[in-house]
PDB file of C-alpha atoms in Angstrom:
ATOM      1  CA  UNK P   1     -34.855  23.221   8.388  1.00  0.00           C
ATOM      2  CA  UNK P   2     -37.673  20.592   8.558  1.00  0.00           C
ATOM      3  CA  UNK P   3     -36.414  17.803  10.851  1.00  0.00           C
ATOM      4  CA  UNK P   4     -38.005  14.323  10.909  1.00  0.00           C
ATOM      5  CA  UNK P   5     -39.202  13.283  14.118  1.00  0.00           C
ATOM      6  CA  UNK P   6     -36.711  11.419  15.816  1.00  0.00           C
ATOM      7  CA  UNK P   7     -34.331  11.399  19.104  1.00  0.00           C
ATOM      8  CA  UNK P   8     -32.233  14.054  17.451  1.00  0.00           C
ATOM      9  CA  UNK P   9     -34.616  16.505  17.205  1.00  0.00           C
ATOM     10  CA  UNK P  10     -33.848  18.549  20.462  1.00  0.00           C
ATOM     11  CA  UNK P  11     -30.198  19.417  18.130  1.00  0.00           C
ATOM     12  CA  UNK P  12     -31.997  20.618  15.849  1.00  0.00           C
ATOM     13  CA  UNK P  13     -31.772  24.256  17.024  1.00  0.00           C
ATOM     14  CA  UNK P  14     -28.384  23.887  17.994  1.00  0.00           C
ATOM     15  CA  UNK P  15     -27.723  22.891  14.395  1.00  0.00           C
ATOM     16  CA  UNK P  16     -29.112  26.091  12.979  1.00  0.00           C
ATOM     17  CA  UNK P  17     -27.238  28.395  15.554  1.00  0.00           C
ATOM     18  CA  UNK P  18     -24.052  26.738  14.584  1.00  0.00           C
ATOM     19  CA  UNK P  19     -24.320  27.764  10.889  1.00  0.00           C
ATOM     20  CA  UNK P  20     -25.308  31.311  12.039  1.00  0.00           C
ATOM     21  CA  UNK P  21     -22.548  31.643  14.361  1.00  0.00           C
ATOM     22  CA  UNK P  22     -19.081  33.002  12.735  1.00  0.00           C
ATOM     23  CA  UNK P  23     -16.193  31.269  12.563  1.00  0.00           C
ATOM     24  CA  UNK P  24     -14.533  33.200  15.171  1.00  0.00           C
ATOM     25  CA  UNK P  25     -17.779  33.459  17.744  1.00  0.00           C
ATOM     26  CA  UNK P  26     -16.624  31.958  21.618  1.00  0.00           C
ATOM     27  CA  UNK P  27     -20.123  30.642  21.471  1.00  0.00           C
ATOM     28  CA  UNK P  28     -19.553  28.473  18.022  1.00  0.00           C
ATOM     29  CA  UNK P  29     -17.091  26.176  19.924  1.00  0.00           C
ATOM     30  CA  UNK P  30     -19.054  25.269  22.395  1.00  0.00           C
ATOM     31  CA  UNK P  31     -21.765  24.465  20.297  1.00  0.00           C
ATOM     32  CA  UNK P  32     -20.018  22.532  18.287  1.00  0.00           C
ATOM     33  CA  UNK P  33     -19.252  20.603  21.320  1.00  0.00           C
ATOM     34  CA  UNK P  34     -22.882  19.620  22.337  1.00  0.00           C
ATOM     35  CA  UNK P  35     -23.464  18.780  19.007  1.00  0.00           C
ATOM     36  CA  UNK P  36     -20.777  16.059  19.008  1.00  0.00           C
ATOM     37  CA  UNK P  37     -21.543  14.976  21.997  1.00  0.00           C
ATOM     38  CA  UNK P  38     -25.106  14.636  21.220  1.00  0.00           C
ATOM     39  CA  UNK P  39     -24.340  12.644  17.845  1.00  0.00           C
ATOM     40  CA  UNK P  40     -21.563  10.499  18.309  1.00  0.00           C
ATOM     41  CA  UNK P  41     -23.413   7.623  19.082  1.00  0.00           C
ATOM     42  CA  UNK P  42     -24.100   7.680  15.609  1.00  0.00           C
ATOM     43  CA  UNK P  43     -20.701   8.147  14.885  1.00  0.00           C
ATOM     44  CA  UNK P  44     -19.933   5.063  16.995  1.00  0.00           C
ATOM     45  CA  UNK P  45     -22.715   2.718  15.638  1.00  0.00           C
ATOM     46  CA  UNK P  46     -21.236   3.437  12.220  1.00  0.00           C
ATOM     47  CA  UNK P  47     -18.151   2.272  13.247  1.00  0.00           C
ATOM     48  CA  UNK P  48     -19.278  -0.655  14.863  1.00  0.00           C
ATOM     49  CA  UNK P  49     -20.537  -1.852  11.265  1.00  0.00           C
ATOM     50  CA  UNK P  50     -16.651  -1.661  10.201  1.00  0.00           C
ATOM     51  CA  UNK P  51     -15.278  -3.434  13.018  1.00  0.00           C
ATOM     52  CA  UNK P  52     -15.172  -7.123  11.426  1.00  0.00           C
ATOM     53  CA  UNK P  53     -12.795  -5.928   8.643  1.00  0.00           C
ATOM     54  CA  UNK P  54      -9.671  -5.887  10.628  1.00  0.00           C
ATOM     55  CA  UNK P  55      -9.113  -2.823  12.076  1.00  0.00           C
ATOM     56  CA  UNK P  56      -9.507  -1.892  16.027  1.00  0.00           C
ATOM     57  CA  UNK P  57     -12.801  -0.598  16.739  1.00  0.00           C
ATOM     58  CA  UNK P  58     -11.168   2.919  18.611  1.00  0.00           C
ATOM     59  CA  UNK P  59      -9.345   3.625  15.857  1.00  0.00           C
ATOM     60  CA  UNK P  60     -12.608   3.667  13.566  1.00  0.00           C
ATOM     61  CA  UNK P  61     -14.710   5.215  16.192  1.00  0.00           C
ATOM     62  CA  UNK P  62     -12.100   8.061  16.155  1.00  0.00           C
ATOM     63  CA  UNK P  63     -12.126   7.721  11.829  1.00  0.00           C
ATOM     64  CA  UNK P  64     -16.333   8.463  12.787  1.00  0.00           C
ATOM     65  CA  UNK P  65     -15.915  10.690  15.112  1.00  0.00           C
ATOM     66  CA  UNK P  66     -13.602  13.237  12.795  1.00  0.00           C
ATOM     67  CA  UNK P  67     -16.480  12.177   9.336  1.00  0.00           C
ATOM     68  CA  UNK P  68     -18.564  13.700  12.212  1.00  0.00           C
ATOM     69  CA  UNK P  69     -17.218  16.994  12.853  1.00  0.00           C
ATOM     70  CA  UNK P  70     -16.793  17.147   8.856  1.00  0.00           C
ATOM     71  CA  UNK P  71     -20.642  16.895   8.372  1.00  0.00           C
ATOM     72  CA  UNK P  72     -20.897  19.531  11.449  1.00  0.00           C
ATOM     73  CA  UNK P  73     -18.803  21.768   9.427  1.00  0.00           C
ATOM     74  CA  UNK P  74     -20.074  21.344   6.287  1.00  0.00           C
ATOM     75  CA  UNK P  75     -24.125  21.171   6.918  1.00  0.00           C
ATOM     76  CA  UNK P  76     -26.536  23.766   5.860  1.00  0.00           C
ATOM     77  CA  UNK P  77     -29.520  23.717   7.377  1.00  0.00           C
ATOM     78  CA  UNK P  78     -30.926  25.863   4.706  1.00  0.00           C
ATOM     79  CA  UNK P  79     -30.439  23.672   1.889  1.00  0.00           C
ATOM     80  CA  UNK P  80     -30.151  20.346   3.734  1.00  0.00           C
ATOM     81  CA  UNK P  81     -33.682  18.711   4.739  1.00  0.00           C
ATOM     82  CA  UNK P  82     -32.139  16.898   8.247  1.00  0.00           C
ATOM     83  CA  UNK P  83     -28.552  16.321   9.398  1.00  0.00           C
ATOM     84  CA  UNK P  84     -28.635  12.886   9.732  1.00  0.00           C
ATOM     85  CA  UNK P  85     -29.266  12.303   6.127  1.00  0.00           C
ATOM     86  CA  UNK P  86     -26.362  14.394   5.709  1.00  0.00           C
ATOM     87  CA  UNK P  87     -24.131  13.177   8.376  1.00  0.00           C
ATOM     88  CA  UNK P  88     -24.863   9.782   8.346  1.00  0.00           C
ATOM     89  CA  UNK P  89     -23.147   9.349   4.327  1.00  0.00           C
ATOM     90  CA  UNK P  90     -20.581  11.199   5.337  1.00  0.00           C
ATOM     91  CA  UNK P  91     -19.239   9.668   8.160  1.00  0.00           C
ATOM     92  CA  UNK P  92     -19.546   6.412   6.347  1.00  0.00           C
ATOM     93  CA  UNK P  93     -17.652   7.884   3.427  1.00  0.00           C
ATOM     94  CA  UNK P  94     -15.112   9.053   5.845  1.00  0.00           C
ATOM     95  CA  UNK P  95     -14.914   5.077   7.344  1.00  0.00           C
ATOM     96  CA  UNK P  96     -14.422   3.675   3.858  1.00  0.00           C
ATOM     97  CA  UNK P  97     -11.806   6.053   2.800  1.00  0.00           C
ATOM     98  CA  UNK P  98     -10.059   4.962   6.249  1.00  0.00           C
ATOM     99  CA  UNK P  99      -9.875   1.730   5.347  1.00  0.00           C
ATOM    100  CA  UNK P 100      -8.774   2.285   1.397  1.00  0.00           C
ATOM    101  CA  UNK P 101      -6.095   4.810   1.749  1.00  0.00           C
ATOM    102  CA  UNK P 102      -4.565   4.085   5.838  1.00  0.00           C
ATOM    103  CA  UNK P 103      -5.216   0.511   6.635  1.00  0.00           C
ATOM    104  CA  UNK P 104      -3.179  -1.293   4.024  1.00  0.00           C
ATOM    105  CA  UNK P 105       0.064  -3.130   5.264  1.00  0.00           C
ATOM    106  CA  UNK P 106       1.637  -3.629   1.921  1.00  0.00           C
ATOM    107  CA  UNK P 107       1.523  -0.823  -0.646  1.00  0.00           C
ATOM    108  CA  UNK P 108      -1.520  -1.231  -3.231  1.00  0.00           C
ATOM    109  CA  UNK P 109      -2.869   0.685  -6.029  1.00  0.00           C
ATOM    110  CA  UNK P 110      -5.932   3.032  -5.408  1.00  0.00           C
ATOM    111  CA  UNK P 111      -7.995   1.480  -7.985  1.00  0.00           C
ATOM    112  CA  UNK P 112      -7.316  -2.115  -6.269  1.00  0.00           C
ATOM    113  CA  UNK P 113      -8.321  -0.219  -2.931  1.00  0.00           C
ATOM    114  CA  UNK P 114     -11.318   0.747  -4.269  1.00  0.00           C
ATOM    115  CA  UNK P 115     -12.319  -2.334  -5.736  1.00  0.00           C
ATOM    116  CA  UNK P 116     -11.969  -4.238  -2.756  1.00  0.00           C
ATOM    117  CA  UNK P 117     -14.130  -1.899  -1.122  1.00  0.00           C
ATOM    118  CA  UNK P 118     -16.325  -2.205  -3.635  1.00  0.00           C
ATOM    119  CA  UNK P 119     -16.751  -6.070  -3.605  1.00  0.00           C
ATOM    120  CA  UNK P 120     -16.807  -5.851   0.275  1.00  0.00           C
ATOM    121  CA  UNK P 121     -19.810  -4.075   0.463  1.00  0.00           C
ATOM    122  CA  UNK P 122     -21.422  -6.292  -2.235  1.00  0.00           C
ATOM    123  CA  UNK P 123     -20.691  -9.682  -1.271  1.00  0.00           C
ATOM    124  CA  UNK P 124     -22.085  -8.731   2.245  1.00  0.00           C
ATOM    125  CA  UNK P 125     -25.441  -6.906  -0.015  1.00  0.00           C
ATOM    126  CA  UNK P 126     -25.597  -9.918  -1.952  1.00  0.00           C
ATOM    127  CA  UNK P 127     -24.779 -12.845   0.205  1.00  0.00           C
ATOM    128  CA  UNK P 128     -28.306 -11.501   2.040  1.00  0.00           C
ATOM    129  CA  UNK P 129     -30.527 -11.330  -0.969  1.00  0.00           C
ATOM    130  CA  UNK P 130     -29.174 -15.085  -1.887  1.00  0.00           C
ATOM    131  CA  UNK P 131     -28.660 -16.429   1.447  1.00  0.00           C
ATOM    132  CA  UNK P 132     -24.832 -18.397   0.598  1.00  0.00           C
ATOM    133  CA  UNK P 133     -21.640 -15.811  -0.229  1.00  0.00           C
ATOM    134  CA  UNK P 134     -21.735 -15.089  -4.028  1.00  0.00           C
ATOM    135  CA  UNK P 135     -19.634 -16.076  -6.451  1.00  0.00           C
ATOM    136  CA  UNK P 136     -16.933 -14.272  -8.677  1.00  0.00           C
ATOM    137  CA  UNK P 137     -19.139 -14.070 -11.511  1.00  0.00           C
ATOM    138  CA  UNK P 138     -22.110 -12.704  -9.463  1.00  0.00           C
ATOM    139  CA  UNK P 139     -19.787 -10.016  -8.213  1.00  0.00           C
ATOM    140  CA  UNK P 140     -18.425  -8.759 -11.501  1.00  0.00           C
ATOM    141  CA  UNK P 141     -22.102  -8.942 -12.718  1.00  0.00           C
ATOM    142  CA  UNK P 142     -23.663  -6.856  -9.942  1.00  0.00           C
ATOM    143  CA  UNK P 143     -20.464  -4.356  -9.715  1.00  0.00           C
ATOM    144  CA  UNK P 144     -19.848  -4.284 -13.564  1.00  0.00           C
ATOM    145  CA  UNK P 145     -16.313  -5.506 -13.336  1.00  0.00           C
ATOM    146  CA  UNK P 146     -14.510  -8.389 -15.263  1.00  0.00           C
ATOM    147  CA  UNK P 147     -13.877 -11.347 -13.214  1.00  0.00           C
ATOM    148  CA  UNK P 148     -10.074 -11.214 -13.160  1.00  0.00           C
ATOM    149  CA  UNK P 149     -10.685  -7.504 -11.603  1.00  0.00           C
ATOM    150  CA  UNK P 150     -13.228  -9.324  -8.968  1.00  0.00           C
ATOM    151  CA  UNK P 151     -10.352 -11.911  -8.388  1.00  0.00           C
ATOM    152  CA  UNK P 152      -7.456  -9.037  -7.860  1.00  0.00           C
ATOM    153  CA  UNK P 153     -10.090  -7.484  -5.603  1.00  0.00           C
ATOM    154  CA  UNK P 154     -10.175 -10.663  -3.926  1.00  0.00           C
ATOM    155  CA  UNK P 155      -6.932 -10.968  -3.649  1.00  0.00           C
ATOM    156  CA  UNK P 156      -5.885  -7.985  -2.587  1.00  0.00           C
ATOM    157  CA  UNK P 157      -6.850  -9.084   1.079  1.00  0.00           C
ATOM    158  CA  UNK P 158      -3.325 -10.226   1.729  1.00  0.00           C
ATOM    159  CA  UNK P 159      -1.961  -6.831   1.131  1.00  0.00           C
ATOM    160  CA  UNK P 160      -4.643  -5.206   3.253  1.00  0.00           C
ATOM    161  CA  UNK P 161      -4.047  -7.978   5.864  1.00  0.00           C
ATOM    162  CA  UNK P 162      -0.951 -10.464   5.700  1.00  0.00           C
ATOM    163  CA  UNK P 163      -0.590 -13.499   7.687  1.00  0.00           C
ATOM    164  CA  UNK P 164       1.735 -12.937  10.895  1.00  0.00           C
ATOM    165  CA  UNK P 165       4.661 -14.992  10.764  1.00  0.00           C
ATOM    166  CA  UNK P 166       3.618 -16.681  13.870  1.00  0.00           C
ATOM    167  CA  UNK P 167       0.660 -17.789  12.305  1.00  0.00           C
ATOM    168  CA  UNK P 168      -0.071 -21.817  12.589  1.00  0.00           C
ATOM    169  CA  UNK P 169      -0.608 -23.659   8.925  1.00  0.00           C
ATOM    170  CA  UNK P 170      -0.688 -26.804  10.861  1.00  0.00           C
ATOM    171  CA  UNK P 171       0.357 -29.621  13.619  1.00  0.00           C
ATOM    172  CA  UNK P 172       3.462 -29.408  15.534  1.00  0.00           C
ATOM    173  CA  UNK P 173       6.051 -27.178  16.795  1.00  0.00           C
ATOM    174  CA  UNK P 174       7.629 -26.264  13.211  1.00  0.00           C
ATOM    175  CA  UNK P 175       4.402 -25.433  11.602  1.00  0.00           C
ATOM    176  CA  UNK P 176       4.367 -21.358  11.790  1.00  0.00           C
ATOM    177  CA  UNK P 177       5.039 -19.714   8.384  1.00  0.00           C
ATOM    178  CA  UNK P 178       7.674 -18.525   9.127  1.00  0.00           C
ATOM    179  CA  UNK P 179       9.391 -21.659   9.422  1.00  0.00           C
ATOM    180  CA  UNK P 180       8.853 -23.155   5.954  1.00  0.00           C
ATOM    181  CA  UNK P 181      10.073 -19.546   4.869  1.00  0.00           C
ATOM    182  CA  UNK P 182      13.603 -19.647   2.612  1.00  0.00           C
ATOM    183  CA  UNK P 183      16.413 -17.870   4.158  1.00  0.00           C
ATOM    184  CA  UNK P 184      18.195 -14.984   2.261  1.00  0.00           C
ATOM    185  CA  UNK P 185      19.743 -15.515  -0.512  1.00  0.00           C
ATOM    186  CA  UNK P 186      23.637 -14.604   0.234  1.00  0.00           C
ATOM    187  CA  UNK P 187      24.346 -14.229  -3.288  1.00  0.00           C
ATOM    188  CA  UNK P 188      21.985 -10.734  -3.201  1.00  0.00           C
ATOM    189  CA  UNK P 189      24.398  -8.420  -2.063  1.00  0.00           C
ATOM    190  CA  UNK P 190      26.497  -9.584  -5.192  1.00  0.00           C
ATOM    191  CA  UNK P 191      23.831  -8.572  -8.362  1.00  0.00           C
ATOM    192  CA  UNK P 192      24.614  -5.026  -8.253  1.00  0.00           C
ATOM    193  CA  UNK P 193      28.244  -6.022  -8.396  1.00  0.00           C
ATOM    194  CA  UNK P 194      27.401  -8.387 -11.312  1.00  0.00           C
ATOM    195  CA  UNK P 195      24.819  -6.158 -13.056  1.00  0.00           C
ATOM    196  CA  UNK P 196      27.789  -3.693 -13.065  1.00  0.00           C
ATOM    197  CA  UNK P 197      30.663  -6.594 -13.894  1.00  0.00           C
ATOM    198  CA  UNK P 198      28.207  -7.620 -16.894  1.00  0.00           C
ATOM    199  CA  UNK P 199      27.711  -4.073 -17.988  1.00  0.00           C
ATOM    200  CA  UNK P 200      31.604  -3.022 -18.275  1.00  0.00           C
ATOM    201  CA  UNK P 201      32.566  -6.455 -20.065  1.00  0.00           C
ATOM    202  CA  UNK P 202      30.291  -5.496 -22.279  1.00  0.00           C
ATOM    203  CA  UNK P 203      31.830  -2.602 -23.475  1.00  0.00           C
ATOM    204  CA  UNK P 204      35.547  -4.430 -23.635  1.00  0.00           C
ATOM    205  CA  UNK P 205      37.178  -4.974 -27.113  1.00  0.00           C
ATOM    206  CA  UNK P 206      36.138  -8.430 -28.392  1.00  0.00           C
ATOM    207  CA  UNK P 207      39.657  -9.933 -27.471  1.00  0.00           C
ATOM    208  CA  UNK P 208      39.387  -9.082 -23.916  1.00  0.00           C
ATOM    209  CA  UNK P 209      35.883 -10.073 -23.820  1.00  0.00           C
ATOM    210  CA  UNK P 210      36.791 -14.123 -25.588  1.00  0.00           C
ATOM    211  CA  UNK P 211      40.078 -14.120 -23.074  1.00  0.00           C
ATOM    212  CA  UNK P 212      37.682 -12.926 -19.911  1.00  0.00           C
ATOM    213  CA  UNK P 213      35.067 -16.212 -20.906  1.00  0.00           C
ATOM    214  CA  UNK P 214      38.066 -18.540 -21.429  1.00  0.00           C
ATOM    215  CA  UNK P 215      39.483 -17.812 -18.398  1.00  0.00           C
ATOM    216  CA  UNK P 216      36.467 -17.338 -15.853  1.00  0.00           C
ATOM    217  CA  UNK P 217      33.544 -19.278 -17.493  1.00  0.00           C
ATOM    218  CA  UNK P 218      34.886 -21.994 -19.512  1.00  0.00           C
ATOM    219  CA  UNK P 219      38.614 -22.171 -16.844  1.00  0.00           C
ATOM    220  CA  UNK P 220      40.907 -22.585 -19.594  1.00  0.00           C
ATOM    221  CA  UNK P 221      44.787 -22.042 -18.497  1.00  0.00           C
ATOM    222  CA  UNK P 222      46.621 -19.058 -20.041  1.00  0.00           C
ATOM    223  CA  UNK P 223      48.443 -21.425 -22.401  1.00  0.00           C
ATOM    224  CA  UNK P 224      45.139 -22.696 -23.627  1.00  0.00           C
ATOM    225  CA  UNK P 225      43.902 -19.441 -24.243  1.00  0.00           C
ATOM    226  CA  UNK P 226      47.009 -18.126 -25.726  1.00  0.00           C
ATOM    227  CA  UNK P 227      46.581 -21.118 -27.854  1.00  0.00           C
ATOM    228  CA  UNK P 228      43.329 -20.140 -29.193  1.00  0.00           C
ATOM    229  CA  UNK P 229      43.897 -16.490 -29.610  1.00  0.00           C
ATOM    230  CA  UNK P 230      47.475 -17.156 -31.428  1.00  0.00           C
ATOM    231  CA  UNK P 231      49.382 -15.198 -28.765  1.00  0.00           C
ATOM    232  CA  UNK P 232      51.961 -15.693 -26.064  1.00  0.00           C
ATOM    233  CA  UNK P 233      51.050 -17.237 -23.022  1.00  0.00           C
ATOM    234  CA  UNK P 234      53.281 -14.051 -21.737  1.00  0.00           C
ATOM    235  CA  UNK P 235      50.812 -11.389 -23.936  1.00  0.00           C
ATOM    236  CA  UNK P 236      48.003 -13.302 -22.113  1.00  0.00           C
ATOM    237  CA  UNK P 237      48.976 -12.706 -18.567  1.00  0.00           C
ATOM    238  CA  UNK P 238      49.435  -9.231 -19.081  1.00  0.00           C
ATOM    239  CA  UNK P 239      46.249  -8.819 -21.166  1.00  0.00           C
ATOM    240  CA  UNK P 240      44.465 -10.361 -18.269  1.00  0.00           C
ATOM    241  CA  UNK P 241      46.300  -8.307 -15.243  1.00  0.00           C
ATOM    242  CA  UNK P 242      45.696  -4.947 -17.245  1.00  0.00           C
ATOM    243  CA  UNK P 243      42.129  -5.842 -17.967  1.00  0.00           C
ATOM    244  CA  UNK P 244      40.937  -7.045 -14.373  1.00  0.00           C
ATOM    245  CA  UNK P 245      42.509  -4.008 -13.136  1.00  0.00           C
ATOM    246  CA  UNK P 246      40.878  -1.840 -15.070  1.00  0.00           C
ATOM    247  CA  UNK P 247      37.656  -3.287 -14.200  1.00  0.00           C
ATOM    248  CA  UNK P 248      38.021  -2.787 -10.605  1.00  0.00           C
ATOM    249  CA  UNK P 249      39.086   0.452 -10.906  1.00  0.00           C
ATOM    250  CA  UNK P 250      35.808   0.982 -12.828  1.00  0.00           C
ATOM    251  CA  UNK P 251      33.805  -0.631 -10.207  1.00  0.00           C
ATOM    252  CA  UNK P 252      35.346   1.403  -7.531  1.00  0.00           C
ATOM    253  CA  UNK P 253      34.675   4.367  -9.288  1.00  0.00           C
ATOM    254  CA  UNK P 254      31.222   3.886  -9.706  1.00  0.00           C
ATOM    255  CA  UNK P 255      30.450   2.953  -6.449  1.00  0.00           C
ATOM    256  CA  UNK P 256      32.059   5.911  -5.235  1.00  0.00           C
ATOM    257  CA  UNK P 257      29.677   7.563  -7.407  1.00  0.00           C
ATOM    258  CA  UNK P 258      26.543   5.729  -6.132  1.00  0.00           C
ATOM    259  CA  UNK P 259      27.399   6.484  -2.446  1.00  0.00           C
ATOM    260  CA  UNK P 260      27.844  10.132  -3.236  1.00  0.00           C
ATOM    261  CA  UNK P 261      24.062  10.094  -4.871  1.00  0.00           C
ATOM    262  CA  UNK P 262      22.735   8.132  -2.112  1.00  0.00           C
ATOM    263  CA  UNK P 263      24.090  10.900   0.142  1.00  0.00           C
TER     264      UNK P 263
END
């Protein structure tokens, strides 16, 4: 292997032995270990680069440290010309793939992922070559994207990082988001019931169904009802007893069902 001249040079025959040496060789472990100990300040100036994007800098010094041992593992100094122009990509890939597939808080599509990564690395590429920050149409130009994607890119910060609910949007004591958040919404626990209500009514004969809106949407009295469906107020309490019940014995049945699925 022809190494350029550089601090790492003394690894160099380490770096050859290790690719000699079998997989199951006592001596490959422990060369392996001077190795990482010998490059992993590379592996930790890498890292460093990451550390304004959010995430604690141990955790991506430990994200480095593995890309490391992956370039160890996978270099051949027969085909490679030095190691760090092997390792060096590959610990970097190993970052970025950290921070598109494990650091997201709120579940977002790879190809999102990727574009954010993607406009990342070229509004900090391009806000040097212009001197200001770029702007969405510079991006998609430069990256080959559409603007909206550039915008969902963009966007897609909140998912990688939200806002704490502690977090101040103003003055005063009642100023953290989470205090100009709603409440929930009581009436949730009721839409399955509903959905399922809505579904079976549905399926009544249309009698049932007219005598069911008279009664519960519009509140007309039996006697109205039996007025407009030229029956007995009698025929229309009965219709309505024999009707609710067999609702809620529907109901009851199918959320006997549900729990069984569910365990």
């Amino acid at each position: 292997m022809a190494g350029r001249s550089s601090d790492y040079d003394e690894y160099v025959p380490l770096l050859e032995e290790y690719a000699s040496l079998p997989d199951d060789d006592p001596r490959r472990e422990r060369v392996r270990e001077k190795l990482v100990v010998g490059f992993l300040p590379v592996a930790r100036n890498i890292a460093r680069r990451f550390a304004r994007r959010g995430e604690p800098t141990d955790d991506l010094e430990q994200v480095a440290s593995l890309g490391l041992l992956h370039a160890l593992d996978r270099f051949d100094p027969g085909r490679e010309r030095d190691f760090l122009s092997y390792a060096v990509p590959t610990i970097m890939g190993e970052v970025r793939r950290h921070f598109r597939d494990s650091a997201w808080s709120v579940r977002t599509p790879r190809s999102v992922k990727d574009r954010y990564v993607a406009v990342g690395s070229a509004t900090a590429s391009l806000s040097q070559q212009l001197g200001r920050a770029p702007t969405a149409a510079e991006l998609a130009e430069h990256l080959g994207m559409s603007r909206d994607e550039v915008a969902e890119a963009i966007a897609a910060h909140g998912s990688y990082q939200p806002a704490s609910l502690d977090e101040s949007l103003g003055d005063g004591d009642d100023s953290a988001l989470m205090d100009i958040l709603g409440v929930p919404d009581g009436e949730l626990d009721r839409v399955e019931v509903r959905t399922l209500v809505g579904s079976l009514v549905r399926d009544l004969p249309e009698r049932e169904r007219t005598m069911l809106a008279l009664r519960f949407v519009h509140e007309k009295t039996q006697a109205e009802i039996a007025s407009v469906l030229c029956i007995s107020q009698m025929h229309v309490s009965r219709l309505l007893s024999r009707t609710l019940a067999a609702l809620r014995d529907q109901i009851e049945r199918e959320s006997s069902i549900e729990q069984l699925v569910a365990v």
